[in-house]
Amino acid sequence: MRIAPVGRFAGAPEGFRPGDIDPGCRSLVVVACRFPLGTLQAASNVPYTLVRNRLVDRLDTLTCTLAAALETEGITAMPIPSAEPYEHWDAARRHGRGILSLKHAAVLAGLGVMGKNTLLINERYGNMLWLGAVLVGVDLEPDPLAAYEACLAKCTICLDACPQHALDGTTIDQRRCRERSISVTEGGGWVLSCNTCRKVCPQHAGLKRPHR
Ligand code: B12
Ligand code: SF4
Ligand code: SF4
């Protein structure tokens, strides 16, 4: 768990800042659970998808429970979904946005730094954290920003490995990624059918070579 003061979100797009959701928000509590590494090795996409779905439930249960507990103490608190639902959808680009970007919130709470694959990289757990957050109506003691870097300047492993060429080092072409990474099975249900940019990163399980 890490804390970000609301003032750190000045760089977020208008409409997607904590104050756009709750004008009284003062701080964000960002929480995270580790995705088990073994799921990346499975020949089937099903175990990884199952873990993803259970972590969504786990994080959402955690943030809803925390919000309810804070409210009994007289503190306004609002949970942010760890995945769906989200409202912003640009159909032409197949580009969605959460009501708040959790990976940016995690960076601003000191949980890590952004990798070129556009995923949060944490010193200890690499890019394998699943995130959640609660907006809180009081000032909490902020955590310091991460004092390390993750991507080596010349590393382009994730960019080169993406089968859709969806990554450019700072942004993602969601249309391209969605075409490959979300599949509906004939048997019913859906699976996350690509996680290559996560798996190939040499820092995916934690920093091998932190630079300070
Ligand atoms: C929509 C979505 C997707 C989309 C878009 C992903 C993306 N990179 O944005 C798709 C379907 C492609 C996707 C794929 C995956 N996703 Co996803 N996804 C989300 C979701 C629900 C919303 C993300 C969002 O709003 N993106 C749009 C924004 C961030 O980007 P944008 O519109 O281009 O905005 C730009 C600027 O406006 C600016 N910006 C936007 N907000 C802010 C805020 C601040 C403060 C600042 C400074 C700037 C800024 O930055 C952007 C880049 O320039 C989040 C949950 C959440 N609420 O955050 C999970 C989330 C990002 N996904 C996650 C994961 C794990 C994945 C996958 C690995 C799943 C898989 N296939 O295995 C892949 C990874 C693909 C990749 N390399 O990103 C995790 C990432 C965890 C981590 N360690 O970083 C999240 C946070 C879910 C979670 N609860 O943990 N996902
Ligand atoms: S999940 Fe797959 S398709 Fe999407 S950006 Fe990562 S490597 Fe590319
Ligand atoms: S593969 Fe290389 S460039 Fe991509 S996120 Fe990992 S360290 Fe950064």
Short mmCIF file of C-alpha atoms and ligand atoms in Angstrom, two decimals:
data_model
loop_
_atom_site.label_atom_id
_atom_site.label_comp_id
_atom_site.label_asym_id
_atom_site.label_seq_id
_atom_site.Cartn_x
_atom_site.Cartn_y
_atom_site.Cartn_z
CA MET A 1 0.00 0.00 0.00
CA ARG A 2 1.34 3.44 -0.93
CA ILE A 3 -0.05 6.98 -0.69
CA ALA A 4 -0.07 9.70 -3.37
CA PRO A 5 -1.24 13.24 -2.57
CA VAL A 6 -3.76 14.56 -5.08
CA GLY A 7 -1.42 17.42 -6.08
CA ARG A 8 0.83 14.93 -7.90
CA PHE A 9 -1.86 14.31 -10.56
CA ALA A 10 -1.54 17.72 -12.26
CA GLY A 11 -0.14 16.00 -15.40
CA ALA A 12 -3.16 13.70 -15.84
CA PRO A 13 -5.58 14.46 -18.71
CA GLU A 14 -8.54 16.65 -17.84
CA GLY A 15 -11.51 14.53 -16.82
CA PHE A 16 -9.24 11.72 -15.55
CA ARG A 17 -7.86 13.33 -12.39
CA PRO A 18 -8.88 12.28 -8.88
CA GLY A 19 -10.64 15.65 -8.43
CA ASP A 20 -12.82 14.93 -11.48
CA ILE A 21 -14.21 11.87 -9.69
CA ASP A 22 -14.38 13.37 -6.19
CA PRO A 23 -13.78 17.14 -5.89
CA GLY A 24 -13.03 16.59 -2.18
CA CYS A 25 -10.30 14.01 -2.82
CA ARG A 26 -7.04 14.79 -1.00
CA SER A 27 -5.05 11.54 -1.28
CA LEU A 28 -4.97 8.21 -3.11
CA VAL A 29 -4.32 4.91 -1.42
CA VAL A 30 -2.83 2.58 -4.06
CA VAL A 31 -2.83 -1.15 -3.37
CA ALA A 32 -1.31 -4.05 -5.31
CA CYS A 33 -1.19 -7.86 -5.43
CA ARG A 34 1.44 -9.94 -7.18
CA PHE A 35 0.48 -11.99 -10.22
CA PRO A 36 1.98 -15.51 -9.78
CA LEU A 37 4.91 -15.89 -12.17
CA GLY A 38 4.06 -19.51 -13.04
CA THR A 39 1.04 -18.40 -15.08
CA LEU A 40 3.41 -16.90 -17.66
CA GLN A 41 4.88 -20.34 -18.40
CA ALA A 42 1.58 -22.13 -19.10
CA ALA A 43 1.10 -23.46 -22.64
CA SER A 44 -2.58 -22.53 -22.30
CA ASN A 45 -3.85 -18.97 -21.75
CA VAL A 46 -6.49 -20.22 -19.33
CA PRO A 47 -4.53 -20.23 -16.01
CA TYR A 48 -3.27 -16.67 -16.64
CA THR A 49 -6.80 -15.49 -17.45
CA LEU A 50 -8.22 -17.21 -14.35
CA VAL A 51 -5.62 -15.50 -12.12
CA ARG A 52 -6.32 -12.15 -13.78
CA ASN A 53 -10.04 -12.53 -13.12
CA ARG A 54 -9.55 -13.57 -9.48
CA LEU A 55 -7.11 -10.68 -8.90
CA VAL A 56 -9.71 -8.26 -10.27
CA ASP A 57 -12.17 -9.64 -7.69
CA ARG A 58 -9.54 -9.58 -4.93
CA LEU A 59 -8.42 -6.01 -5.53
CA ASP A 60 -11.97 -4.74 -5.97
CA THR A 61 -13.07 -6.49 -2.76
CA LEU A 62 -10.08 -4.99 -0.96
CA THR A 63 -10.70 -1.42 -2.16
CA CYS A 64 -14.48 -1.60 -1.55
CA THR A 65 -13.88 -2.96 1.97
CA LEU A 66 -11.28 -0.28 2.69
CA ALA A 67 -13.64 2.45 1.43
CA ALA A 68 -16.48 1.18 3.63
CA ALA A 69 -14.18 0.99 6.68
CA LEU A 70 -12.94 4.55 6.12
CA GLU A 71 -16.50 5.79 5.76
CA THR A 72 -17.39 4.39 9.20
CA GLU A 73 -14.58 6.65 10.50
CA GLY A 74 -16.25 9.64 8.84
CA ILE A 75 -13.77 9.79 5.92
CA THR A 76 -15.07 10.04 2.34
CA ALA A 77 -13.59 7.20 0.29
CA MET A 78 -14.21 5.96 -3.27
CA PRO A 79 -12.84 2.75 -4.80
CA ILE A 80 -11.48 2.76 -8.37
CA PRO A 81 -12.19 -0.45 -10.36
CA SER A 82 -9.08 -2.51 -11.03
CA ALA A 83 -10.41 -3.26 -14.54
CA GLU A 84 -14.00 -2.85 -15.71
CA PRO A 85 -16.20 -0.93 -15.84
CA TYR A 86 -14.86 2.14 -17.59
CA GLU A 87 -16.83 4.74 -19.52
CA HIS A 88 -14.45 6.47 -21.92
CA TRP A 89 -14.44 4.65 -25.29
CA ASP A 90 -13.17 6.00 -28.62
CA ALA A 91 -14.76 3.52 -31.02
CA ALA A 92 -12.70 4.59 -34.05
CA ARG A 93 -9.41 3.83 -32.24
CA ARG A 94 -10.84 1.09 -29.99
CA HIS A 95 -9.22 3.13 -27.23
CA GLY A 96 -10.58 2.85 -23.68
CA ARG A 97 -9.63 4.72 -20.54
CA GLY A 98 -10.27 3.88 -16.92
CA ILE A 99 -11.84 6.68 -14.85
CA LEU A 100 -8.31 6.94 -13.44
CA SER A 101 -5.12 5.35 -14.77
CA LEU A 102 -3.93 2.99 -12.03
CA LYS A 103 -0.40 2.54 -13.39
CA HIS A 104 0.10 6.34 -13.32
CA ALA A 105 -1.42 6.41 -9.81
CA ALA A 106 1.03 3.69 -8.73
CA VAL A 107 3.99 5.67 -10.10
CA LEU A 108 2.77 8.79 -8.28
CA ALA A 109 2.42 6.80 -5.04
CA GLY A 110 6.03 5.57 -5.29
CA LEU A 111 5.22 1.97 -6.21
CA GLY A 112 7.54 1.98 -9.21
CA VAL A 113 8.34 3.50 -12.58
CA MET A 114 6.79 3.20 -16.05
CA GLY A 115 8.46 0.78 -18.46
CA LYS A 116 8.62 1.23 -22.23
CA ASN A 117 5.91 -1.44 -22.47
CA THR A 118 3.69 1.12 -20.64
CA LEU A 119 3.47 -1.14 -17.56
CA LEU A 120 4.50 -0.24 -14.01
CA ILE A 121 7.81 -1.80 -12.95
CA ASN A 122 8.34 -2.29 -9.23
CA GLU A 123 11.82 -2.85 -7.82
CA ARG A 124 10.85 -6.10 -6.06
CA TYR A 125 7.92 -7.49 -8.06
CA GLY A 126 8.75 -6.22 -11.55
CA ASN A 127 5.76 -5.71 -13.86
CA MET A 128 3.73 -8.46 -12.18
CA LEU A 129 1.63 -6.25 -9.88
CA TRP A 130 -2.14 -5.98 -10.29
CA LEU A 131 -3.34 -2.60 -9.03
CA GLY A 132 -6.26 -0.97 -7.22
CA ALA A 133 -6.86 2.40 -5.55
CA VAL A 134 -9.14 4.31 -3.20
CA LEU A 135 -9.69 8.07 -3.35
CA VAL A 136 -9.69 9.50 0.16
CA GLY A 137 -11.03 12.84 1.39
CA VAL A 138 -8.23 13.51 3.91
CA ASP A 139 -4.54 14.35 3.70
CA LEU A 140 -2.46 11.23 4.39
CA GLU A 141 1.34 11.10 4.75
CA PRO A 142 2.62 10.74 1.16
CA ASP A 143 5.16 8.09 0.16
CA PRO A 144 8.29 9.20 -1.73
CA LEU A 145 8.48 8.60 -5.47
CA ALA A 146 10.58 5.61 -6.56
CA ALA A 147 14.27 6.53 -6.66
CA TYR A 148 15.27 4.03 -9.34
CA GLU A 149 14.97 3.54 -13.07
CA ALA A 150 13.99 0.29 -14.73
CA CYS A 151 14.49 0.35 -18.49
CA LEU A 152 18.04 0.38 -19.79
CA ALA A 153 18.37 3.17 -22.36
CA LYS A 154 19.02 0.79 -25.26
CA CYS A 155 16.55 -1.95 -24.32
CA THR A 156 13.79 -2.48 -26.87
CA ILE A 157 13.03 -6.14 -26.12
CA CYS A 158 9.31 -5.60 -25.44
CA LEU A 159 8.88 -3.29 -28.47
CA ASP A 160 10.53 -5.83 -30.75
CA ALA A 161 8.64 -8.80 -29.31
CA CYS A 162 5.11 -7.38 -29.53
CA PRO A 163 3.45 -9.41 -32.32
CA GLN A 164 1.21 -6.45 -33.16
CA HIS A 165 3.88 -3.71 -33.15
CA ALA A 166 1.57 -1.90 -30.75
CA LEU A 167 4.27 -0.27 -28.60
CA ASP A 168 6.50 2.72 -29.39
CA GLY A 169 8.23 3.14 -26.02
CA THR A 170 5.78 5.62 -24.48
CA THR A 171 2.29 4.79 -25.78
CA ILE A 172 0.26 1.80 -26.90
CA ASP A 173 -1.96 1.39 -29.96
CA GLN A 174 -4.91 -0.19 -28.19
CA ARG A 175 -6.60 -1.35 -31.38
CA ARG A 176 -3.57 -3.41 -32.34
CA CYS A 177 -3.12 -4.82 -28.85
CA ARG A 178 -6.81 -5.71 -28.43
CA GLU A 179 -6.86 -7.59 -31.75
CA ARG A 180 -4.28 -10.03 -30.39
CA SER A 181 -4.61 -10.01 -26.62
CA ILE A 182 -8.35 -10.54 -26.07
CA SER A 183 -9.92 -13.65 -27.63
CA VAL A 184 -13.36 -15.21 -27.38
CA THR A 185 -13.18 -19.01 -27.21
CA GLU A 186 -15.51 -21.25 -29.20
CA GLY A 187 -16.33 -23.10 -26.01
CA GLY A 188 -17.54 -19.88 -24.37
CA GLY A 189 -15.90 -17.17 -22.33
CA TRP A 190 -12.82 -15.17 -23.22
CA VAL A 191 -9.10 -15.45 -22.60
CA LEU A 192 -6.19 -13.05 -22.42
CA SER A 193 -4.30 -14.43 -25.38
CA CYS A 194 -1.13 -12.32 -25.24
CA ASN A 195 1.09 -11.11 -22.42
CA THR A 196 4.37 -11.10 -24.36
CA CYS A 197 5.37 -7.53 -23.44
CA ARG A 198 5.11 -8.54 -19.78
CA LYS A 199 6.85 -11.90 -20.08
CA VAL A 200 9.86 -10.92 -22.22
CA CYS A 201 10.87 -8.00 -20.01
CA PRO A 202 14.12 -8.91 -18.21
CA GLN A 203 12.80 -6.94 -15.24
CA HIS A 204 9.41 -8.69 -15.16
CA ALA A 205 10.07 -10.48 -11.85
CA GLY A 206 11.92 -7.58 -10.18
CA LEU A 207 14.83 -5.34 -11.05
CA LYS A 208 17.93 -7.21 -12.06
CA ARG A 209 19.93 -4.08 -12.54
CA PRO A 210 18.44 -1.13 -10.65
CA HIS A 211 20.11 2.21 -11.42
CA ARG A 212 19.91 4.93 -8.81
C1 B12 B 1 -7.88 -0.11 -20.92
C2 B12 B 1 -6.84 -1.04 -20.32
C3 B12 B 1 -6.09 -1.82 -21.19
C4 B12 B 1 -6.01 -1.51 -22.69
C5 B12 B 1 -4.99 -0.32 -22.82
C6 B12 B 1 -3.69 -0.55 -22.02
C7 B12 B 1 -2.89 0.71 -21.70
N1 B12 B 1 -1.58 0.55 -21.71
O1 B12 B 1 -3.42 1.77 -21.42
C8 B12 B 1 -5.53 -2.87 -23.25
C9 B12 B 1 -6.74 -3.74 -23.58
C10 B12 B 1 -4.64 -2.75 -24.49
C11 B12 B 1 -4.82 -3.45 -22.03
C12 B12 B 1 -3.85 -4.43 -22.10
C13 B12 B 1 -3.16 -4.90 -21.00
N2 B12 B 1 -3.39 -4.58 -19.72
CO1 B12 B 1 -4.70 -3.28 -19.12
N3 B12 B 1 -5.84 -1.98 -18.38
C14 B12 B 1 -6.64 -1.12 -18.93
C15 B12 B 1 -7.30 -0.25 -17.84
C16 B12 B 1 -8.69 -0.81 -17.55
C17 B12 B 1 -7.36 1.24 -18.16
C18 B12 B 1 -6.00 1.80 -18.63
C19 B12 B 1 -6.16 3.16 -19.23
O2 B12 B 1 -6.91 3.99 -18.77
N4 B12 B 1 -5.40 3.40 -20.33
C20 B12 B 1 -5.49 4.64 -21.03
C21 B12 B 1 -4.47 5.69 -20.59
C22 B12 B 1 -3.57 5.38 -19.42
O3 B12 B 1 -3.64 5.89 -21.69
P1 B12 B 1 -3.97 7.05 -22.78
O4 B12 B 1 -5.42 7.24 -22.95
O5 B12 B 1 -3.16 6.66 -23.98
O6 B12 B 1 -3.40 8.34 -22.04
C23 B12 B 1 -2.13 8.85 -22.29
C24 B12 B 1 -2.01 10.20 -21.63
O7 B12 B 1 -3.24 10.79 -21.47
C25 B12 B 1 -1.35 9.95 -20.32
N5 B12 B 1 -2.12 9.77 -19.10
C26 B12 B 1 -3.27 9.11 -18.90
N6 B12 B 1 -3.58 9.12 -17.58
C27 B12 B 1 -2.57 9.81 -16.95
C28 B12 B 1 -2.38 10.11 -15.60
C29 B12 B 1 -1.23 10.80 -15.22
C30 B12 B 1 -1.00 11.13 -13.78
C31 B12 B 1 -0.29 11.22 -16.19
C32 B12 B 1 0.96 11.95 -15.81
C33 B12 B 1 -0.50 10.92 -17.56
C34 B12 B 1 -1.63 10.22 -17.91
O8 B12 B 1 -0.65 8.73 -20.47
C35 B12 B 1 -1.11 7.97 -21.59
C36 B12 B 1 0.11 7.59 -22.42
O9 B12 B 1 0.70 8.70 -23.01
C37 B12 B 1 -6.30 -0.46 -16.64
C38 B12 B 1 -6.95 -0.30 -15.26
C39 B12 B 1 -6.90 1.18 -14.87
N7 B12 B 1 -8.00 1.76 -14.45
O10 B12 B 1 -5.87 1.81 -14.94
C40 B12 B 1 -5.69 -1.85 -16.95
C41 B12 B 1 -4.21 -2.05 -16.66
C42 B12 B 1 -3.41 -0.89 -17.23
N8 B12 B 1 -3.90 -3.26 -17.45
C43 B12 B 1 -3.00 -3.99 -16.91
C44 B12 B 1 -2.42 -5.12 -17.52
C45 B12 B 1 -1.59 -6.02 -16.64
C46 B12 B 1 -2.61 -5.37 -18.89
C47 B12 B 1 -2.01 -6.50 -19.73
C48 B12 B 1 -0.63 -7.01 -19.32
C49 B12 B 1 -3.03 -7.67 -19.76
C50 B12 B 1 -2.57 -8.87 -20.57
N9 B12 B 1 -2.87 -8.90 -21.84
O11 B12 B 1 -1.93 -9.73 -19.99
C51 B12 B 1 -1.97 -5.83 -21.14
C52 B12 B 1 -0.68 -5.00 -21.30
C53 B12 B 1 -0.61 -4.20 -22.53
C54 B12 B 1 0.30 -2.97 -22.31
N10 B12 B 1 1.55 -3.09 -22.71
O12 B12 B 1 -0.17 -1.97 -21.76
C55 B12 B 1 -2.62 -3.50 -15.52
C56 B12 B 1 -1.21 -2.90 -15.52
C57 B12 B 1 -0.45 -3.20 -14.23
C58 B12 B 1 0.98 -2.71 -14.30
N11 B12 B 1 1.87 -3.40 -13.61
O13 B12 B 1 1.27 -1.73 -14.96
C59 B12 B 1 -3.77 -2.46 -15.22
C60 B12 B 1 -3.37 -1.23 -14.40
C61 B12 B 1 -4.88 -3.25 -14.49
C62 B12 B 1 -4.59 -3.44 -12.99
N12 B12 B 1 -5.59 -3.24 -12.14
O14 B12 B 1 -3.49 -3.75 -12.58
N13 B12 B 1 -5.27 -2.86 -20.87
S1 SF4 B 2 -0.25 -7.67 -24.74
FE1 SF4 B 2 0.70 -8.55 -26.62
S2 SF4 B 2 -0.23 -7.42 -28.32
FE2 SF4 B 2 -0.61 -6.22 -26.43
S3 SF4 B 2 1.12 -4.75 -26.34
FE3 SF4 B 2 1.70 -6.57 -25.12
S4 SF4 B 2 2.84 -7.87 -26.57
FE4 SF4 B 2 1.70 -6.37 -27.79
S1 SF4 B 3 11.70 -5.09 -22.04
FE1 SF4 B 3 13.29 -3.52 -21.77
S2 SF4 B 3 12.39 -1.63 -22.62
FE2 SF4 B 3 10.69 -3.10 -22.31
S3 SF4 B 3 9.88 -2.53 -20.27
FE3 SF4 B 3 11.40 -4.21 -20.00
S4 SF4 B 3 13.35 -3.18 -19.53
FE4 SF4 B 3 11.94 -1.64 -20.41
#
